[in-house]
CSV table of C-alpha atoms in Angstrom, one decimal:
chain,number,residue,atom,x,y,z
A,299,MET,CA,80.6,67.7,97.9
A,300,GLY,CA,83.1,70.5,98.1
A,301,ARG,CA,82.3,74.1,97.3
A,302,HIS,CA,82.6,75.0,93.6
A,303,THR,CA,85.9,76.8,92.8
A,304,PRO,CA,84.8,80.1,91.2
A,305,ARG,CA,86.3,81.2,87.9
A,306,ILE,CA,87.5,84.7,88.5
A,307,ALA,CA,88.9,87.4,86.1
A,308,ILE,CA,90.9,90.4,87.2
A,309,ILE,CA,91.2,93.4,85.0
A,310,GLY,CA,94.4,95.3,85.8
A,311,ALA,CA,97.8,94.3,87.3
A,312,GLY,CA,98.3,97.3,89.6
A,313,ILE,CA,98.7,97.1,93.3
A,314,SER,CA,95.0,96.3,94.0
A,315,GLY,CA,94.7,93.8,91.2
A,316,LEU,CA,97.9,92.0,92.2
A,317,ALA,CA,96.9,92.0,95.9
A,318,CYS,CA,93.6,90.4,95.0
A,319,ALA,CA,95.3,87.8,92.8
A,320,LEU,CA,97.7,86.9,95.6
A,321,GLU,CA,94.9,86.5,98.1
A,322,LEU,CA,93.0,84.2,95.7
A,323,GLU,CA,96.2,82.1,95.2
A,324,ARG,CA,96.5,81.8,99.0
A,325,HIS,CA,93.0,80.2,98.9
A,326,GLY,CA,93.9,77.8,96.0
A,327,ILE,CA,92.3,79.9,93.3
A,328,ALA,CA,94.2,80.9,90.1
A,329,PRO,CA,92.5,83.9,88.5
A,330,ALA,CA,92.8,85.1,84.9
A,331,ILE,CA,94.6,88.4,85.1
A,332,PHE,CA,94.3,90.8,82.1
A,333,GLU,CA,96.6,93.9,81.8
A,334,GLN,CA,96.4,96.2,78.8
A,335,ARG,CA,100.0,97.5,79.3
A,336,SER,CA,103.2,95.5,78.7
A,337,ARG,CA,104.2,95.4,82.4
A,338,ALA,CA,102.7,95.6,85.9
A,339,GLY,CA,102.6,99.0,87.5
A,340,GLU,CA,102.0,102.6,86.8
A,341,THR,CA,103.7,104.0,83.7
A,342,PHE,CA,105.5,106.8,85.6
A,343,ASN,CA,108.0,106.3,88.4
A,344,HIS,CA,107.3,108.2,91.7
A,345,VAL,CA,107.5,107.8,95.4
A,346,ALA,CA,104.3,107.5,97.5
A,347,GLY,CA,104.0,108.2,101.2
A,348,LEU,CA,102.4,105.7,103.5
A,349,LEU,CA,101.3,108.0,106.3
A,350,GLN,CA,100.7,106.3,109.6
A,351,LEU,CA,98.1,108.9,110.6
A,352,MET,CA,95.9,107.7,107.7
A,353,SER,CA,96.2,104.0,108.6
A,354,ARG,CA,95.3,104.1,112.3
A,355,PRO,CA,94.6,102.0,114.4
A,356,ILE,CA,97.2,100.1,112.4
A,357,LYS,CA,100.4,100.9,114.3
A,358,ASP,CA,103.1,99.8,111.7
A,359,GLN,CA,102.0,99.5,108.1
A,360,MET,CA,104.8,97.2,107.1
A,361,ASP,CA,104.1,94.8,109.9
A,362,TYR,CA,100.4,94.8,109.0
A,363,LEU,CA,101.1,94.2,105.3
A,364,GLN,CA,103.4,91.2,106.1
A,365,ASN,CA,101.6,89.6,109.1
A,366,GLU,CA,98.0,90.4,108.4
A,367,LEU,CA,97.8,90.6,104.6
A,368,HIS,CA,100.7,88.2,103.9
A,369,LEU,CA,102.4,90.7,101.6
A,370,PRO,CA,106.1,91.0,102.4
A,371,ILE,CA,106.6,94.4,100.8
A,372,LYS,CA,109.8,96.3,101.4
A,373,PRO,CA,109.6,100.1,101.6
A,374,LEU,CA,112.1,102.5,100.2
A,375,ALA,CA,112.7,104.1,103.6
A,376,PRO,CA,111.0,105.1,106.9
A,377,TRP,CA,109.2,108.4,106.8
A,378,LYS,CA,110.6,110.5,109.7
A,379,ARG,CA,110.0,114.1,108.8
A,380,VAL,CA,107.7,116.4,106.9
A,381,ILE,CA,108.5,120.0,106.1
A,382,MET,CA,105.3,122.0,105.4
A,383,HIS,CA,105.8,125.2,103.3
A,384,MET,CA,102.6,127.3,103.6
A,385,PRO,CA,102.3,130.7,101.8
A,386,SER,CA,103.9,132.6,104.8
A,387,VAL,CA,104.7,129.9,107.3
A,388,THR,CA,107.1,126.9,107.3
A,389,ARG,CA,106.7,124.2,109.9
A,390,THR,CA,108.4,120.8,110.5
A,391,VAL,CA,107.1,117.7,112.2
A,392,THR,CA,109.3,114.7,113.1
A,393,GLY,CA,108.5,111.2,114.3
A,394,GLN,CA,107.7,107.7,113.1
A,395,LEU,CA,105.3,109.1,110.4
A,396,GLY,CA,105.2,106.1,108.1
A,397,TYR,CA,107.1,104.8,105.1
A,398,PHE,CA,108.0,105.8,101.5
A,399,LEU,CA,107.2,103.3,98.7
A,400,ARG,CA,108.6,103.2,95.2
A,401,ARG,CA,105.8,103.1,92.6
A,402,GLY,CA,105.9,102.4,88.9
A,403,GLN,CA,107.5,99.7,86.7
A,404,ASP,CA,111.0,99.7,88.2
A,405,GLU,CA,112.1,96.3,89.3
A,406,ASN,CA,112.0,97.4,92.9
A,407,SER,CA,108.7,99.1,92.8
A,408,THR,CA,105.8,98.0,95.0
A,409,GLU,CA,104.0,96.7,92.0
A,410,SER,CA,107.0,94.7,90.8
A,411,GLN,CA,107.5,93.3,94.3
A,412,LEU,CA,103.9,92.1,94.4
A,413,TYR,CA,104.2,90.7,90.8
A,414,SER,CA,107.3,88.7,91.8
A,415,LEU,CA,105.2,86.9,94.5
A,416,LEU,CA,102.6,85.9,91.9
A,417,LYS,CA,102.4,82.3,90.5
A,418,THR,CA,99.5,82.9,88.2
A,419,PRO,CA,100.5,84.3,84.7
A,420,VAL,CA,99.3,87.7,83.7
A,421,TYR,CA,98.0,88.3,80.2
A,422,PHE,CA,99.9,91.5,79.2
A,423,ASN,CA,99.0,93.7,76.3
A,424,ARG,CA,95.5,92.4,76.5
A,425,TYR,CA,92.5,94.7,76.7
A,426,ALA,CA,89.6,93.1,78.6
A,427,ASP,CA,85.9,94.0,78.2
A,428,TRP,CA,84.4,93.6,81.6
A,429,GLN,CA,80.9,93.0,80.2
A,430,VAL,CA,82.1,90.1,78.0
A,431,LEU,CA,84.1,88.7,80.9
A,432,ALA,CA,81.1,88.9,83.2
A,433,ARG,CA,79.3,86.5,81.0
A,434,HIS,CA,82.1,84.0,80.9
A,435,TYR,CA,83.4,84.1,84.4
A,436,ASP,CA,81.7,83.6,87.8
A,437,TYR,CA,83.2,87.0,88.9
A,438,VAL,CA,85.0,89.9,87.4
A,439,VAL,CA,87.2,92.1,89.6
A,440,VAL,CA,87.8,95.5,88.1
A,441,ALA,CA,91.2,97.0,89.0
A,442,ASP,CA,91.9,99.2,86.0
A,443,GLY,CA,92.3,102.4,88.1
A,444,THR,CA,89.4,104.3,86.5
A,445,PRO,CA,85.8,104.9,87.5
A,446,THR,CA,84.4,103.9,84.1
A,447,VAL,CA,82.8,100.6,85.1
A,448,ALA,CA,81.4,102.0,88.3
A,449,ARG,CA,79.9,104.9,86.4
A,450,THR,CA,78.4,102.5,83.8
A,451,LEU,CA,76.8,100.5,86.7
A,452,GLY,CA,75.4,103.7,88.3
A,453,CYS,CA,77.3,103.4,91.6
A,454,TRP,CA,79.9,106.1,91.2
A,455,GLN,CA,79.8,109.7,92.4
A,456,ASP,CA,82.6,112.1,91.5
A,457,PHE,CA,84.3,113.8,94.5
A,458,LEU,CA,87.4,115.5,93.3
A,459,LYS,CA,88.9,116.0,89.9
A,460,THR,CA,92.6,116.9,89.8
A,461,TRP,CA,95.4,117.1,87.3
A,462,VAL,CA,98.7,115.6,88.4
A,463,ARG,CA,101.9,117.1,87.0
A,464,GLY,CA,105.2,115.7,88.1
A,465,ALA,CA,108.8,115.0,87.4
A,466,VAL,CA,111.7,112.9,88.5
A,467,VAL,CA,114.4,115.4,89.7
A,468,LEU,CA,118.0,115.4,90.8
A,469,GLY,CA,119.3,117.3,93.8
A,470,ASN,CA,120.3,116.8,97.4
A,471,PHE,CA,117.6,115.2,99.5
A,472,ASP,CA,117.0,113.6,102.9
A,473,PRO,CA,115.7,110.1,102.1
A,474,ASN,CA,113.5,110.2,105.2
A,475,THR,CA,111.8,113.6,104.6
A,476,LEU,CA,108.8,114.7,102.6
A,477,ILE,CA,108.6,118.3,101.6
A,478,MET,CA,105.1,119.8,101.0
A,479,TRP,CA,104.0,123.1,99.5
A,480,VAL,CA,100.6,124.8,99.6
A,481,ASN,CA,99.6,128.0,97.8
A,482,THR,CA,96.3,128.7,96.2
A,483,LYS,CA,98.0,130.6,93.4
A,484,TYR,CA,99.4,127.5,91.8
A,485,SER,CA,97.7,124.6,93.6
A,486,ARG,CA,94.2,126.0,94.3
A,487,HIS,CA,93.1,123.9,97.3
A,488,THR,CA,95.5,121.0,96.8
A,489,TYR,CA,99.2,120.9,97.1
A,490,ALA,CA,102.7,119.9,95.8
A,491,TYR,CA,105.1,117.5,97.4
A,492,LEU,CA,108.6,116.0,97.0
A,493,THR,CA,109.4,112.5,98.0
A,494,PRO,CA,112.9,111.0,97.7
A,495,PHE,CA,114.0,107.9,95.9
A,496,ASN,CA,117.4,108.3,97.6
A,497,ALA,CA,119.8,111.1,98.6
A,498,HIS,CA,120.1,112.5,95.0
A,499,ARG,CA,116.8,111.6,93.2
A,500,ALA,CA,113.2,112.4,94.0
A,501,SER,CA,109.8,112.7,92.6
A,502,LEU,CA,108.3,116.2,92.6
A,503,ILE,CA,104.5,116.3,92.1
A,504,LEU,CA,102.0,119.2,91.8
A,505,ILE,CA,98.3,118.4,92.2
A,506,VAL,CA,95.8,121.0,91.0
A,507,SER,CA,92.1,120.7,91.5
A,508,ASP,CA,89.6,121.4,88.6
A,509,SER,CA,92.4,121.9,86.1
A,510,ASN,CA,93.1,120.8,82.5
A,511,ALA,CA,96.1,119.9,80.4
A,512,ASP,CA,96.9,123.4,79.2
A,513,GLU,CA,96.4,125.2,82.6
A,514,ILE,CA,98.5,122.6,84.5
A,515,GLU,CA,101.6,123.6,82.6
A,516,GLU,CA,101.2,127.2,83.6
A,517,LYS,CA,100.6,126.2,87.2
A,518,TRP,CA,103.7,124.0,87.1
A,519,ARG,CA,105.8,126.9,85.8
A,520,LEU,CA,104.4,129.2,88.5
A,521,PHE,CA,105.1,126.6,91.2
A,522,TRP,CA,108.7,126.4,90.2
A,523,GLU,CA,109.0,130.1,90.0
A,524,MET,CA,107.3,131.0,93.3
A,525,GLU,CA,109.1,128.4,95.3
A,526,GLU,CA,112.4,129.1,93.5
A,527,LEU,CA,113.2,125.5,92.7
A,528,ASP,CA,116.4,124.6,90.8
A,529,TYR,CA,116.3,120.8,90.5
A,530,GLN,CA,117.5,119.1,87.4
A,531,VAL,CA,114.6,117.3,85.6
A,532,LEU,CA,115.2,113.7,84.4
A,533,GLU,CA,111.6,112.8,83.2
A,534,ASN,CA,108.2,114.5,83.2
A,535,PHE,CA,104.7,113.1,83.5
A,536,SER,CA,101.2,114.5,83.5
A,537,ARG,CA,97.8,112.9,84.0
A,538,GLN,CA,94.3,113.5,85.0
A,539,HIS,CA,92.8,111.9,88.1
A,540,THR,CA,89.3,111.5,89.5
A,541,SER,CA,88.5,110.4,93.0
A,542,GLY,CA,85.0,109.6,94.1
A,543,TYR,CA,82.7,107.4,96.1
A,544,CYS,CA,81.6,104.0,94.9
A,545,TYR,CA,78.6,102.3,96.5
A,546,PRO,CA,77.9,99.5,96.4
A,547,PRO,CA,81.4,98.3,95.4
A,548,GLN,CA,79.9,95.1,94.0
A,549,VAL,CA,77.1,94.9,91.5
A,550,GLY,CA,76.1,91.4,90.5
A,551,ASN,CA,79.2,89.4,89.8
A,552,VAL,CA,81.4,92.6,89.2
A,553,LEU,CA,83.6,93.9,92.0
A,554,MET,CA,85.4,97.2,91.9
A,555,ILE,CA,88.7,97.5,93.8
A,556,GLY,CA,91.5,100.1,94.1
A,557,ASN,CA,90.9,103.4,92.4
A,558,ALA,CA,88.2,101.7,90.3
A,559,GLY,CA,86.2,101.3,93.5
A,560,GLY,CA,86.9,104.7,95.0
A,561,PHE,CA,89.6,103.4,97.4
A,562,MET,CA,91.8,106.4,97.1
A,563,GLU,CA,91.7,108.6,100.2
A,564,PRO,CA,90.7,112.1,99.1
A,565,PHE,CA,92.5,114.1,101.9
A,566,LEU,CA,96.1,113.8,100.7
A,567,GLY,CA,95.6,111.5,97.8
A,568,PHE,CA,97.8,108.6,98.8
A,569,GLY,CA,95.8,105.5,98.4
A,570,VAL,CA,98.3,102.6,98.6
A,571,MET,CA,97.0,101.0,101.8
A,572,ALA,CA,93.3,101.4,100.9
A,573,SER,CA,93.9,100.0,97.4
A,574,ILE,CA,95.8,97.0,98.7
A,575,ARG,CA,93.2,96.2,101.4
A,576,SER,CA,90.3,96.5,98.9
A,577,GLY,CA,92.1,93.9,96.7
A,578,ILE,CA,92.7,91.6,99.6
A,579,TYR,CA,89.1,91.9,100.8
A,580,ALA,CA,87.8,91.1,97.3
A,581,GLY,CA,89.9,88.0,97.2
A,582,ARG,CA,88.8,86.9,100.6
A,583,ALA,CA,85.1,87.6,99.8
A,584,LEU,CA,85.2,85.5,96.7
A,585,ALA,CA,87.3,82.7,98.2
A,586,ARG,CA,85.2,82.4,101.3
A,587,GLY,CA,81.8,83.3,100.0
A,588,GLU,CA,81.6,86.5,102.2
A,589,SER,CA,80.2,89.9,101.4
A,590,TYR,CA,82.7,92.2,99.8
A,591,THR,CA,80.5,95.2,100.6
A,592,ASN,CA,80.6,94.3,104.3
A,593,LEU,CA,84.3,93.6,104.3
A,594,THR,CA,85.1,97.1,102.9
A,595,ARG,CA,82.6,99.0,105.2
A,596,ASP,CA,85.3,100.4,107.5
A,597,LEU,CA,87.5,101.4,104.5
A,598,ARG,CA,84.6,103.3,103.0
A,599,ARG,CA,83.8,105.0,106.3
A,600,LYS,CA,87.3,106.3,106.6
A,601,ILE,CA,87.3,107.6,103.1
A,602,THR,CA,84.0,109.4,103.8
A,603,ARG,CA,85.6,111.0,106.9
A,604,LEU,CA,88.6,112.2,104.9
A,605,ALA,CA,86.3,113.5,102.2
A,606,THR,CA,84.7,115.6,104.9
A,607,LEU,CA,88.1,117.1,105.8
A,608,ARG,CA,88.8,117.7,102.1
A,609,LEU,CA,85.6,119.8,102.0
A,610,VAL,CA,87.1,122.0,104.7
A,611,LEU,CA,90.3,122.5,102.7
A,612,ASN,CA,88.4,123.3,99.6
A,613,ASN,CA,87.0,126.4,101.3
A,614,MET,CA,90.3,127.7,102.7
A,615,ASN,CA,92.4,130.6,101.5
A,616,ASN,CA,96.2,131.1,102.0
A,617,ALA,CA,95.8,132.8,105.3
A,618,ASP,CA,93.7,129.9,106.5
A,619,PHE,CA,96.4,127.4,105.5
A,620,ASP,CA,99.0,129.4,107.3
A,621,ASN,CA,97.1,129.5,110.5
A,622,LEU,CA,95.9,125.9,110.3
A,623,VAL,CA,99.5,124.7,110.1
A,624,LYS,CA,100.4,126.8,113.0
A,625,LEU,CA,97.6,125.2,115.0
A,626,VAL,CA,98.3,121.6,114.1
A,627,THR,CA,102.1,122.0,114.8
A,628,THR,CA,101.7,123.5,118.3
A,629,PRO,CA,103.0,121.4,121.2
A,630,GLY,CA,100.4,118.9,122.5
A,631,ILE,CA,98.2,119.0,119.4
A,632,LYS,CA,101.2,118.0,117.3
A,633,GLN,CA,102.0,115.0,119.5
A,634,LEU,CA,98.3,114.0,119.5
A,635,ILE,CA,98.2,114.0,115.7
A,636,TYR,CA,101.6,112.8,114.6
A,637,ASN,CA,103.2,110.9,117.5
A,638,THR,CA,100.4,108.7,119.0
A,639,ASN,CA,98.3,105.8,117.6
A,640,ILE,CA,95.0,107.5,118.4
A,641,ASP,CA,92.7,107.4,115.4
A,642,VAL,CA,91.8,111.0,115.3
A,643,LEU,CA,90.2,110.6,111.9
A,644,GLN,CA,87.4,108.5,113.3
A,645,TYR,CA,85.8,111.6,114.7
A,646,GLY,CA,85.2,112.8,111.1
A,647,THR,CA,82.1,115.0,111.6
A,648,GLY,CA,83.2,116.4,114.9
A,649,LEU,CA,86.6,117.2,113.5
A,650,PHE,CA,84.9,118.8,110.5
A,651,ASN,CA,82.9,121.1,112.8
A,652,LEU,CA,85.9,121.8,114.9
A,653,LEU,CA,88.0,122.9,111.9
A,654,GLN,CA,85.1,125.0,110.6
A,655,GLN,CA,85.0,126.8,114.0
A,656,LEU,CA,88.8,127.1,114.1
A,657,LYS,CA,88.8,128.5,110.6
A,658,GLN,CA,86.5,131.4,111.8
A,659,LYS,CA,88.7,132.0,114.9
A,660,ILE,CA,92.0,132.0,113.1
A,661,ARG,CA,91.1,134.4,110.4
A,662,PRO,CA,93.2,137.6,110.8
A,663,GLY,CA,91.2,140.3,112.6
A,664,MET,CA,88.6,138.0,114.0
C-alpha cells in the first residue's frame, strides 16, 4: 500500500507559506491555504536586499532559488554597491553583493511571482484558527508572520523588538546601489536604508530598536533632518516587528515557518532567503516524512551566529560604528568579506570575540 497523502493546512500566503505550498505541489500534495488579507504579500511595497554575504556558501542566490529550490524568481536588479553613512565616516563597497527583490502586493513582487506559480487556490479574506485546523488536518503550517503561535506553544524567545518606519520616495537613484545610514541619535543600535525600485523610485526605511508608535515619528523626523533628505514621499508605512528564536520549530502536528518560526536573520533584518528555505524545508519534511527540525538545523545555526553579531552592535556607540566601518572597508579585509564566497559568518563565536576585542582597540584614545 502507498503512503497516506497527508492533509495539510497553511496559514498565510506570504513568501514562506507560498514556498511551502509550491514544494508540496511538487510532491503531488494540494494544501489548503488560508490568508486573512485579500491578496498575497505584505501590505506595503518596498525593496528587500538579498545580500550574498548572508547566504554563503550559496554563491548566486538566484541560481540557487531556481535550480535547487525550483523557484524561478526574477529580481529587480543585481546589487553592486553599498554606500555606508556612519555618523562621521562614509565608505563605499562594490562587487557582486547580491540582488534587490520587490516586496508587497504589486504584480511583479516576489510574493506575486510565487503566487503565479501556484496551482492550488488560496482562501483569501479567511481568518484561520490554528488550533481548530490542527484538529481537522494532519499538519498545520503557520506562516502568518507573527510569533503568536510559537509563544502559545512555549517555543519562542524574543530577541529584538523594533519599529519599522518607511516610505516610498521619488528622487534620482542608482538601481544597483543600497544606501545605509547609522546614527544612534535616531536609530539607536539599528539603521536606516534606501533601496531602489528603479532610477526614480525607492523605498526608504528606518528601523529603531525598542521603540513605539509615537517615538518612531520623532525619530523619523530627526533622521530626515540630520541626513538632510529631500525626497518626495509617495506613501508611508509604519509597523512593529519582533524577531526571535523558535525551538523546536515543530510541536506535534504544527510547524512554524518564515517569521512565525524565527527565520528572520537579526543582523541586518533581511529574511527573504531564510523564510523561503524554511517553507521549502517544511514542504519537503511533510511530503517525504522527514524531520523539519533537522532540515532547518543549519538555518537556525546561522541565525544564532548573526544574533551574536547583533549583540555586539547593540553595545556600540557612534564612534564604534565609525571605526568598525573603517576597519571592514580596509583593503584585504574588504575583499574577504564582500568579494569572496568564504562563509565568514560560520565563525560566529570567534568573530564575536574578535569584534569585542576590536571594539576596545578602536575606541579613541585607547
